[in-house]
PDB file of C-alpha atoms in Angstrom:
ATOM      1  CA  MET A   1      16.553-172.781-152.396  1.00  0.00           C
ATOM      2  CA  ASN A   2      19.785-172.536-150.174  1.00  0.00           C
ATOM      3  CA  LEU A   3      23.354-171.460-152.263  1.00  0.00           C
ATOM      4  CA  LYS A   4      24.569-174.992-152.181  1.00  0.00           C
ATOM      5  CA  GLU A   5      21.492-176.595-153.966  1.00  0.00           C
ATOM      6  CA  ARG A   6      21.673-173.839-156.392  1.00  0.00           C
ATOM      7  CA  TRP A   7      25.152-174.662-156.922  1.00  0.00           C
ATOM      8  CA  GLU A   8      24.575-178.289-157.226  1.00  0.00           C
ATOM      9  CA  ASN A   9      21.477-177.232-159.548  1.00  0.00           C
ATOM     10  CA  LEU A  10      23.928-174.993-161.814  1.00  0.00           C
ATOM     11  CA  CYS A  11      26.630-178.112-161.725  1.00  0.00           C
ATOM     12  CA  LYS A  12      23.565-180.551-163.052  1.00  0.00           C
ATOM     13  CA  LYS A  13      22.874-177.866-165.855  1.00  0.00           C
ATOM     14  CA  LEU A  14      26.456-177.592-166.653  1.00  0.00           C
ATOM     15  CA  ASN A  15      27.355-181.368-166.464  1.00  0.00           C
ATOM     16  CA  ALA A  16      30.246-180.097-164.580  1.00  0.00           C
ATOM     17  CA  SER A  17      32.509-182.466-162.302  1.00  0.00           C
ATOM     18  CA  ASN A  18      34.270-181.954-159.052  1.00  0.00           C
ATOM     19  CA  CYS A  19      30.938-180.003-157.665  1.00  0.00           C
ATOM     20  CA  ASP A  20      31.430-181.533-154.225  1.00  0.00           C
ATOM     21  CA  GLU A  21      35.118-180.455-154.120  1.00  0.00           C
ATOM     22  CA  ILE A  22      34.459-176.923-155.799  1.00  0.00           C
ATOM     23  CA  TRP A  23      31.389-176.147-153.380  1.00  0.00           C
ATOM     24  CA  SER A  24      34.043-176.413-150.263  1.00  0.00           C
ATOM     25  CA  TRP A  25      36.375-174.202-151.749  1.00  0.00           C
ATOM     26  CA  ILE A  26      33.687-171.719-152.416  1.00  0.00           C
ATOM     27  CA  GLU A  27      32.035-172.335-148.769  1.00  0.00           C
ATOM     28  CA  ALA A  28      35.851-172.146-147.128  1.00  0.00           C
ATOM     29  CA  ALA A  29      36.671-168.956-149.190  1.00  0.00           C
ATOM     30  CA  TYR A  30      33.386-167.050-148.261  1.00  0.00           C
ATOM     31  CA  THR A  31      33.783-167.875-144.813  1.00  0.00           C
ATOM     32  CA  LYS A  32      37.034-166.393-144.024  1.00  0.00           C
ATOM     33  CA  PRO A  33      37.471-164.431-141.212  1.00  0.00           C
ATOM     34  CA  HIS A  34      39.007-161.519-142.547  1.00  0.00           C
ATOM     35  CA  ARG A  35      35.862-161.503-145.291  1.00  0.00           C
ATOM     36  CA  PHE A  36      33.671-159.115-143.812  1.00  0.00           C
ATOM     37  CA  TYR A  37      31.653-157.979-146.942  1.00  0.00           C
ATOM     38  CA  HIS A  38      32.020-160.958-149.642  1.00  0.00           C
ATOM     39  CA  THR A  39      30.694-163.612-147.458  1.00  0.00           C
ATOM     40  CA  LEU A  40      27.956-166.398-148.151  1.00  0.00           C
ATOM     41  CA  ASN A  41      25.120-163.851-147.152  1.00  0.00           C
ATOM     42  CA  HIS A  42      26.358-161.384-149.563  1.00  0.00           C
ATOM     43  CA  ILE A  43      26.445-164.305-152.388  1.00  0.00           C
ATOM     44  CA  ASP A  44      22.883-164.995-151.515  1.00  0.00           C
ATOM     45  CA  HIS A  45      21.866-161.547-151.799  1.00  0.00           C
ATOM     46  CA  CYS A  46      23.582-161.175-155.006  1.00  0.00           C
ATOM     47  CA  PHE A  47      21.220-164.103-156.524  1.00  0.00           C
ATOM     48  CA  LYS A  48      18.169-162.663-154.719  1.00  0.00           C
ATOM     49  CA  GLU A  49      18.706-159.700-156.941  1.00  0.00           C
ATOM     50  CA  TYR A  50      19.597-161.230-159.857  1.00  0.00           C
ATOM     51  CA  ASP A  51      16.418-163.882-159.501  1.00  0.00           C
ATOM     52  CA  GLU A  52      14.458-160.589-160.031  1.00  0.00           C
ATOM     53  CA  CYS A  53      16.106-160.458-163.831  1.00  0.00           C
ATOM     54  CA  SER A  54      14.363-161.723-166.422  1.00  0.00           C
ATOM     55  CA  PHE A  55      17.655-162.556-168.219  1.00  0.00           C
ATOM     56  CA  LYS A  56      19.160-165.784-166.920  1.00  0.00           C
ATOM     57  CA  VAL A  57      22.894-167.612-168.282  1.00  0.00           C
ATOM     58  CA  PRO A  58      24.637-169.969-166.035  1.00  0.00           C
ATOM     59  CA  GLU A  59      27.646-167.380-166.834  1.00  0.00           C
ATOM     60  CA  ILE A  60      26.003-164.855-164.500  1.00  0.00           C
ATOM     61  CA  ASP A  61      25.616-167.541-162.073  1.00  0.00           C
ATOM     62  CA  LEU A  62      29.136-168.674-161.680  1.00  0.00           C
ATOM     63  CA  ALA A  63      30.022-165.050-162.020  1.00  0.00           C
ATOM     64  CA  ILE A  64      28.181-164.300-158.612  1.00  0.00           C
ATOM     65  CA  TYR A  65      30.002-167.556-157.105  1.00  0.00           C
ATOM     66  CA  PHE A  66      33.605-166.533-158.144  1.00  0.00           C
ATOM     67  CA  HIS A  67      33.369-162.752-157.852  1.00  0.00           C
TER      68      HIS A  67
END
């Protein structure tokens, strides 16, 4: 599952609105040229590590997207 699909699934779980708009903001923020480390690849890596954990809560997903 890619990051956008994961975001969409999280939004459904949270019954959140404006998900497409917020995703556009997330994507724009993490693809800015000055971001050498905190990129979409970094977010993907964080989720791969998180997926190894047995404890799952939406707050952690949100923290990964917005850290």
